[in-house]
Amino acid sequence: MSYSLTFLGTGGGRVVVFRQLRHSGGMWLSFDRFNILIDPGPGALIRMFERGLDPRDVDIFILSHRHLDHTADINAVLESATESTKKKKDILICPKDALKDCDSVVLPYLQKGLKSIEFIHEGKTIKYKNISINGLIKHIHKGADTYGLEIKNDSKSFVYVPCGRFFEGMLDGYPKGADLMVFNTTFTRPVPNVDHLSASDVRKMLLKLKPKKAIITHFSVQMLKASPQKVAENLSKETNVEVIASKDGLKVEF
Ligand SMILES: [Zn+2]
Ligand SMILES: [Zn+2]
């Protein structure tokens, strides 16, 4: 069994993703015996092959929410993974609004390449073999239903805090002591009326939730200018949690 997370991309926000100042292909999680692809944004297919990862090896596809920086390559990846629906893959997990009838981010013909599609929401547990995928607190994120996610088995847990504006409820809406916790930390400090987490929000969450290891990712231009590395170092000092700044292609074992 192996537990590792590879960053296919680390960009966040319109400018960084859609000018490709950083890559944006989401994350490849190896968890227990399974490969889980999370948030395949623009370029995910290319980044996978670049890293020697094969879409056909993915067991679980997860979209945290429907925004294009998290889903743009899901169709290309499913086409590859299912050999154009001829070899069905087990499962896709996403919020219901990602597959809205007339506005689905997954093309209808490719949905037929999946044995099951499960809609995640707050409090829902989806079982897959010996692991469970839990929908956590609903985020405030304009234009897309978005939920925190926990993936766990008997021995390890991985928690993903996707995009959203910070609110106090998040301090109770996430489990304590995760083995690895990833935060989409777009800014260094909160930006009014923009629904994204900042490093000062993440500091509050780390102090309360104390994961064994944390990674910040999904960076805006503002964050890149401030240096994610420095921001991560400061967070580590302030919280006593090991905090890593993600880089394109970075692989972290946990
Ligand atoms: Zn979003
Ligand atoms: Zn985003």
mmCIF file of C-alpha atoms and ligand atoms in Angstrom:
data_model
loop_
_atom_site.group_PDB
_atom_site.id
_atom_site.type_symbol
_atom_site.label_atom_id
_atom_site.label_comp_id
_atom_site.label_asym_id
_atom_site.label_seq_id
_atom_site.Cartn_x
_atom_site.Cartn_y
_atom_site.Cartn_z
ATOM 1 C CA MET A 1 0.000 0.000 0.000
ATOM 2 C CA SER A 2 1.256 3.460 -0.737
ATOM 3 C CA TYR A 3 0.190 6.917 0.248
ATOM 4 C CA SER A 4 1.385 9.830 -1.828
ATOM 5 C CA LEU A 5 0.114 12.955 -3.507
ATOM 6 C CA THR A 6 1.478 14.323 -6.793
ATOM 7 C CA PHE A 7 0.645 17.838 -7.894
ATOM 8 C CA LEU A 8 -0.106 17.894 -11.620
ATOM 9 C CA GLY A 9 -0.645 21.629 -11.201
ATOM 10 C CA THR A 10 -0.638 24.268 -8.483
ATOM 11 C CA GLY A 11 -2.217 27.339 -10.109
ATOM 12 C CA GLY A 12 -5.373 29.014 -8.865
ATOM 13 C CA GLY A 13 -7.350 32.024 -9.914
ATOM 14 C CA ARG A 14 -8.135 33.215 -13.403
ATOM 15 C CA VAL A 15 -4.798 34.757 -14.309
ATOM 16 C CA VAL A 16 -2.493 32.028 -13.032
ATOM 17 C CA VAL A 17 -4.555 29.179 -14.509
ATOM 18 C CA PHE A 18 -5.658 30.679 -17.785
ATOM 19 C CA ARG A 19 -2.286 32.274 -18.551
ATOM 20 C CA GLN A 20 -0.602 29.090 -17.219
ATOM 21 C CA LEU A 21 1.813 30.925 -14.900
ATOM 22 C CA ARG A 22 1.654 27.639 -13.024
ATOM 23 C CA HIS A 23 0.271 24.330 -14.280
ATOM 24 C CA SER A 24 -3.300 23.442 -13.379
ATOM 25 C CA GLY A 25 -3.968 19.729 -13.697
ATOM 26 C CA GLY A 26 -5.134 18.947 -10.162
ATOM 27 C CA MET A 27 -3.781 16.185 -7.938
ATOM 28 C CA TRP A 28 -3.023 12.478 -8.326
ATOM 29 C CA LEU A 29 -3.551 10.753 -4.980
ATOM 30 C CA SER A 30 -2.250 7.250 -4.379
ATOM 31 C CA PHE A 31 -4.206 6.003 -1.394
ATOM 32 C CA ASP A 32 -4.131 2.437 -0.143
ATOM 33 C CA ARG A 33 -4.240 0.333 -3.330
ATOM 34 C CA PHE A 34 -6.047 2.977 -5.371
ATOM 35 C CA ASN A 35 -5.317 5.933 -7.619
ATOM 36 C CA ILE A 36 -7.587 8.927 -7.216
ATOM 37 C CA LEU A 37 -7.572 11.842 -9.638
ATOM 38 C CA ILE A 38 -8.822 15.057 -8.053
ATOM 39 C CA ASP A 39 -9.787 18.224 -9.956
ATOM 40 C CA PRO A 40 -8.314 17.663 -13.439
ATOM 41 C CA GLY A 41 -8.058 21.274 -14.579
ATOM 42 C CA PRO A 42 -6.598 22.501 -17.884
ATOM 43 C CA GLY A 43 -3.630 20.368 -18.911
ATOM 44 C CA ALA A 44 -4.284 17.406 -16.606
ATOM 45 C CA LEU A 45 -3.974 14.872 -19.430
ATOM 46 C CA ILE A 46 -0.632 16.263 -20.580
ATOM 47 C CA ARG A 47 0.740 16.580 -17.042
ATOM 48 C CA MET A 48 -0.160 12.973 -16.266
ATOM 49 C CA PHE A 49 1.777 11.587 -19.205
ATOM 50 C CA GLU A 50 4.621 13.997 -18.442
ATOM 51 C CA ARG A 51 4.889 12.410 -14.967
ATOM 52 C CA GLY A 52 4.589 8.824 -16.192
ATOM 53 C CA LEU A 53 1.032 8.504 -14.877
ATOM 54 C CA ASP A 54 -1.577 6.708 -17.001
ATOM 55 C CA PRO A 55 -5.252 7.761 -16.906
ATOM 56 C CA ARG A 56 -6.209 4.083 -17.331
ATOM 57 C CA ASP A 57 -4.789 3.466 -13.853
ATOM 58 C CA VAL A 58 -7.224 5.864 -12.163
ATOM 59 C CA ASP A 59 -9.785 4.136 -9.929
ATOM 60 C CA ILE A 60 -11.737 7.141 -8.666
ATOM 61 C CA PHE A 61 -12.328 10.481 -10.383
ATOM 62 C CA ILE A 62 -13.268 13.373 -8.100
ATOM 63 C CA LEU A 63 -14.395 16.877 -9.031
ATOM 64 C CA SER A 64 -14.572 19.161 -5.993
ATOM 65 C CA HIS A 65 -16.731 21.610 -7.971
ATOM 66 C CA ARG A 66 -17.690 22.528 -11.485
ATOM 67 C CA HIS A 67 -15.384 25.509 -12.124
ATOM 68 C CA LEU A 68 -13.184 25.067 -15.171
ATOM 69 C CA ASP A 69 -9.883 25.341 -13.302
ATOM 70 C CA HIS A 70 -10.951 22.072 -11.603
ATOM 71 C CA THR A 71 -12.699 20.259 -14.448
ATOM 72 C CA ALA A 72 -11.548 21.456 -17.881
ATOM 73 C CA ASP A 73 -9.693 18.232 -18.714
ATOM 74 C CA ILE A 74 -12.106 15.698 -17.228
ATOM 75 C CA ASN A 75 -13.458 14.814 -20.669
ATOM 76 C CA ALA A 76 -10.015 14.322 -22.230
ATOM 77 C CA VAL A 77 -8.947 12.256 -19.232
ATOM 78 C CA LEU A 78 -12.081 10.070 -19.318
ATOM 79 C CA GLU A 79 -11.708 9.547 -23.060
ATOM 80 C CA SER A 80 -8.189 8.289 -22.395
ATOM 81 C CA ALA A 81 -9.002 6.321 -19.240
ATOM 82 C CA THR A 82 -11.996 4.490 -20.738
ATOM 83 C CA GLU A 83 -10.552 4.122 -24.232
ATOM 84 C CA SER A 84 -13.523 6.067 -25.487
ATOM 85 C CA THR A 85 -16.003 4.329 -23.106
ATOM 86 C CA LYS A 86 -15.023 0.826 -24.275
ATOM 87 C CA LYS A 87 -13.413 -0.001 -20.909
ATOM 88 C CA LYS A 88 -15.609 1.348 -18.150
ATOM 89 C CA LYS A 89 -14.080 2.952 -15.086
ATOM 90 C CA ASP A 90 -15.598 2.436 -11.657
ATOM 91 C CA ILE A 91 -16.649 5.767 -10.290
ATOM 92 C CA LEU A 92 -16.853 9.541 -10.620
ATOM 93 C CA ILE A 93 -17.684 11.635 -7.563
ATOM 94 C CA CYS A 94 -18.815 15.263 -7.823
ATOM 95 C CA PRO A 95 -21.456 17.676 -6.544
ATOM 96 C CA LYS A 96 -24.775 17.307 -8.344
ATOM 97 C CA ASP A 97 -24.639 20.718 -10.002
ATOM 98 C CA ALA A 98 -21.475 19.724 -11.875
ATOM 99 C CA LEU A 99 -23.614 17.474 -14.078
ATOM 100 C CA LYS A 100 -26.591 19.791 -14.638
ATOM 101 C CA ASP A 101 -28.588 18.532 -17.613
ATOM 102 C CA CYS A 102 -27.899 21.255 -20.122
ATOM 103 C CA ASP A 103 -24.650 22.414 -18.579
ATOM 104 C CA SER A 104 -22.754 19.297 -17.507
ATOM 105 C CA VAL A 105 -18.982 19.540 -17.274
ATOM 106 C CA VAL A 106 -18.806 15.829 -18.207
ATOM 107 C CA LEU A 107 -20.059 15.094 -21.704
ATOM 108 C CA PRO A 108 -23.061 12.710 -21.687
ATOM 109 C CA TYR A 109 -21.365 10.114 -23.899
ATOM 110 C CA LEU A 110 -18.413 9.925 -21.485
ATOM 111 C CA GLN A 111 -20.708 9.505 -18.491
ATOM 112 C CA LYS A 112 -21.563 6.162 -20.115
ATOM 113 C CA GLY A 113 -17.935 5.157 -19.612
ATOM 114 C CA LEU A 114 -18.471 5.125 -15.844
ATOM 115 C CA LYS A 115 -20.008 2.259 -13.872
ATOM 116 C CA SER A 116 -21.236 4.711 -11.282
ATOM 117 C CA ILE A 117 -21.581 8.431 -10.666
ATOM 118 C CA GLU A 118 -22.063 9.493 -7.058
ATOM 119 C CA PHE A 119 -23.092 12.948 -5.960
ATOM 120 C CA ILE A 120 -21.280 14.215 -2.900
ATOM 121 C CA HIS A 121 -22.813 16.538 -0.340
ATOM 122 C CA GLU A 122 -22.377 17.492 3.284
ATOM 123 C CA GLY A 123 -22.587 14.442 5.543
ATOM 124 C CA LYS A 124 -22.584 11.867 2.734
ATOM 125 C CA THR A 125 -20.244 8.869 2.828
ATOM 126 C CA ILE A 126 -19.390 7.004 -0.336
ATOM 127 C CA LYS A 127 -17.803 3.592 0.133
ATOM 128 C CA TYR A 128 -15.306 2.262 -2.386
ATOM 129 C CA LYS A 129 -13.784 -1.136 -1.506
ATOM 130 C CA ASN A 130 -12.160 -0.574 1.915
ATOM 131 C CA ILE A 131 -11.988 3.212 1.752
ATOM 132 C CA SER A 132 -14.588 5.884 2.339
ATOM 133 C CA ILE A 133 -14.980 9.276 0.759
ATOM 134 C CA ASN A 134 -16.807 11.694 3.017
ATOM 135 C CA GLY A 135 -18.507 14.933 2.043
ATOM 136 C CA LEU A 136 -17.668 17.585 4.640
ATOM 137 C CA ILE A 137 -18.872 21.119 5.211
ATOM 138 C CA LYS A 138 -20.397 23.083 2.338
ATOM 139 C CA HIS A 139 -18.222 25.998 1.266
ATOM 140 C CA ILE A 140 -19.170 29.505 0.213
ATOM 141 C CA HIS A 141 -18.020 29.545 -3.388
ATOM 142 C CA LYS A 142 -19.884 31.517 -6.004
ATOM 143 C CA GLY A 143 -21.481 29.644 -8.874
ATOM 144 C CA ALA A 144 -20.617 26.123 -7.740
ATOM 145 C CA ASP A 145 -21.656 23.751 -4.963
ATOM 146 C CA THR A 146 -18.409 22.895 -3.197
ATOM 147 C CA TYR A 147 -17.766 20.552 -0.255
ATOM 148 C CA GLY A 148 -14.756 19.663 1.825
ATOM 149 C CA LEU A 149 -13.608 16.095 1.258
ATOM 150 C CA GLU A 150 -12.104 13.397 3.417
ATOM 151 C CA ILE A 151 -10.706 10.135 2.098
ATOM 152 C CA LYS A 152 -9.878 7.501 4.675
ATOM 153 C CA ASN A 153 -9.354 3.872 5.515
ATOM 154 C CA ASP A 154 -8.528 2.167 8.824
ATOM 155 C CA SER A 155 -5.047 3.610 9.004
ATOM 156 C CA LYS A 156 -4.803 6.906 7.088
ATOM 157 C CA SER A 157 -6.788 9.982 6.272
ATOM 158 C CA PHE A 158 -6.450 12.634 3.604
ATOM 159 C CA VAL A 159 -8.439 15.858 3.789
ATOM 160 C CA TYR A 160 -8.946 18.327 0.957
ATOM 161 C CA VAL A 161 -10.094 21.887 1.609
ATOM 162 C CA PRO A 162 -11.120 23.101 -1.858
ATOM 163 C CA CYS A 163 -11.883 26.680 -2.908
ATOM 164 C CA GLY A 164 -14.132 28.870 -0.811
ATOM 165 C CA ARG A 165 -14.398 31.900 1.401
ATOM 166 C CA PHE A 166 -13.475 31.309 5.046
ATOM 167 C CA PHE A 167 -16.190 31.264 7.694
ATOM 168 C CA GLU A 168 -15.998 30.237 11.348
ATOM 169 C CA GLY A 169 -18.011 27.046 10.746
ATOM 170 C CA MET A 170 -15.071 25.617 8.840
ATOM 171 C CA LEU A 171 -13.147 25.271 12.106
ATOM 172 C CA ASP A 172 -15.686 22.678 13.257
ATOM 173 C CA GLY A 173 -16.574 21.331 9.823
ATOM 174 C CA TYR A 174 -13.233 19.605 9.295
ATOM 175 C CA PRO A 175 -11.747 16.644 11.206
ATOM 176 C CA LYS A 176 -8.741 17.059 13.463
ATOM 177 C CA GLY A 177 -5.396 15.291 13.053
ATOM 178 C CA ALA A 178 -5.554 14.245 9.379
ATOM 179 C CA ASP A 179 -2.414 12.542 8.073
ATOM 180 C CA LEU A 180 -2.348 14.997 5.184
ATOM 181 C CA MET A 181 -4.459 18.103 4.664
ATOM 182 C CA VAL A 182 -4.396 20.155 1.453
ATOM 183 C CA PHE A 183 -5.619 23.746 1.429
ATOM 184 C CA ASN A 184 -6.485 25.715 -1.691
ATOM 185 C CA THR A 185 -4.767 28.824 -0.381
ATOM 186 C CA THR A 186 -5.228 31.354 -3.125
ATOM 187 C CA PHE A 187 -4.236 34.538 -1.283
ATOM 188 C CA THR A 188 -1.951 35.629 1.537
ATOM 189 C CA ARG A 189 -4.750 37.534 3.265
ATOM 190 C CA PRO A 190 -8.515 37.670 2.684
ATOM 191 C CA VAL A 191 -9.636 39.657 -0.372
ATOM 192 C CA PRO A 192 -13.091 41.203 0.108
ATOM 193 C CA ASN A 193 -15.852 39.658 -1.997
ATOM 194 C CA VAL A 194 -13.618 36.938 -3.424
ATOM 195 C CA ASP A 195 -14.577 33.425 -2.355
ATOM 196 C CA HIS A 196 -11.113 31.973 -1.793
ATOM 197 C CA LEU A 197 -9.069 31.028 1.245
ATOM 198 C CA SER A 198 -6.051 33.014 2.368
ATOM 199 C CA ALA A 199 -3.009 32.059 4.415
ATOM 200 C CA SER A 200 -4.434 33.852 7.455
ATOM 201 C CA ASP A 201 -7.580 31.683 7.208
ATOM 202 C CA VAL A 202 -5.435 28.569 6.870
ATOM 203 C CA ARG A 203 -3.482 29.589 9.979
ATOM 204 C CA LYS A 204 -6.713 29.553 12.021
ATOM 205 C CA MET A 205 -7.640 26.140 10.648
ATOM 206 C CA LEU A 206 -4.184 24.661 11.307
ATOM 207 C CA LEU A 207 -4.156 25.898 14.899
ATOM 208 C CA LYS A 208 -7.489 24.223 15.536
ATOM 209 C CA LEU A 209 -7.238 21.096 13.383
ATOM 210 C CA LYS A 210 -3.546 20.173 13.752
ATOM 211 C CA PRO A 211 -3.057 17.834 10.782
ATOM 212 C CA LYS A 212 0.173 15.804 10.798
ATOM 213 C CA LYS A 213 1.207 17.453 7.544
ATOM 214 C CA ALA A 214 -0.310 20.259 5.453
ATOM 215 C CA ILE A 215 0.196 21.533 1.918
ATOM 216 C CA ILE A 216 -0.860 24.872 0.456
ATOM 217 C CA THR A 217 -1.671 25.088 -3.271
ATOM 218 C CA HIS A 218 -3.961 26.815 -5.848
ATOM 219 C CA PHE A 219 -1.959 30.028 -5.905
ATOM 220 C CA SER A 220 -2.969 33.422 -7.310
ATOM 221 C CA VAL A 221 -0.557 36.016 -8.700
ATOM 222 C CA GLN A 222 -0.665 37.766 -5.321
ATOM 223 C CA MET A 223 0.489 34.571 -3.590
ATOM 224 C CA LEU A 224 3.193 33.846 -6.164
ATOM 225 C CA LYS A 225 4.595 37.355 -5.663
ATOM 226 C CA ALA A 226 4.646 36.829 -1.902
ATOM 227 C CA SER A 227 6.445 33.460 -2.382
ATOM 228 C CA PRO A 228 4.420 30.395 -1.367
ATOM 229 C CA GLN A 229 7.615 28.965 0.130
ATOM 230 C CA LYS A 230 7.914 31.864 2.590
ATOM 231 C CA VAL A 231 4.206 31.783 3.372
ATOM 232 C CA ALA A 232 4.465 28.048 4.144
ATOM 233 C CA GLU A 233 7.512 28.599 6.367
ATOM 234 C CA ASN A 234 5.692 31.283 8.348
ATOM 235 C CA LEU A 235 2.623 29.074 8.739
ATOM 236 C CA SER A 236 4.834 26.251 10.035
ATOM 237 C CA LYS A 237 6.428 28.556 12.619
ATOM 238 C CA GLU A 238 3.131 30.017 13.741
ATOM 239 C CA THR A 239 1.258 26.720 14.046
ATOM 240 C CA ASN A 240 3.879 24.026 14.685
ATOM 241 C CA VAL A 241 2.375 22.033 11.826
ATOM 242 C CA GLU A 242 4.642 20.950 8.981
ATOM 243 C CA VAL A 243 3.411 23.079 6.047
ATOM 244 C CA ILE A 244 4.714 22.530 2.518
ATOM 245 C CA ALA A 245 4.289 24.903 -0.454
ATOM 246 C CA SER A 246 3.242 22.848 -3.475
ATOM 247 C CA LYS A 247 5.185 23.014 -6.734
ATOM 248 C CA ASP A 248 4.187 21.683 -10.125
ATOM 249 C CA GLY A 249 5.155 18.017 -10.167
ATOM 250 C CA LEU A 250 5.861 17.806 -6.438
ATOM 251 C CA LYS A 251 5.247 14.350 -4.942
ATOM 252 C CA VAL A 252 4.680 14.098 -1.186
ATOM 253 C CA GLU A 253 4.525 10.796 0.703
ATOM 254 C CA PHE A 254 2.446 10.606 3.829
HETATM 255 ZN ZN ZN B 1 -13.893 27.514 -7.964
HETATM 256 ZN ZN ZN B 2 -10.444 27.070 -7.859
#
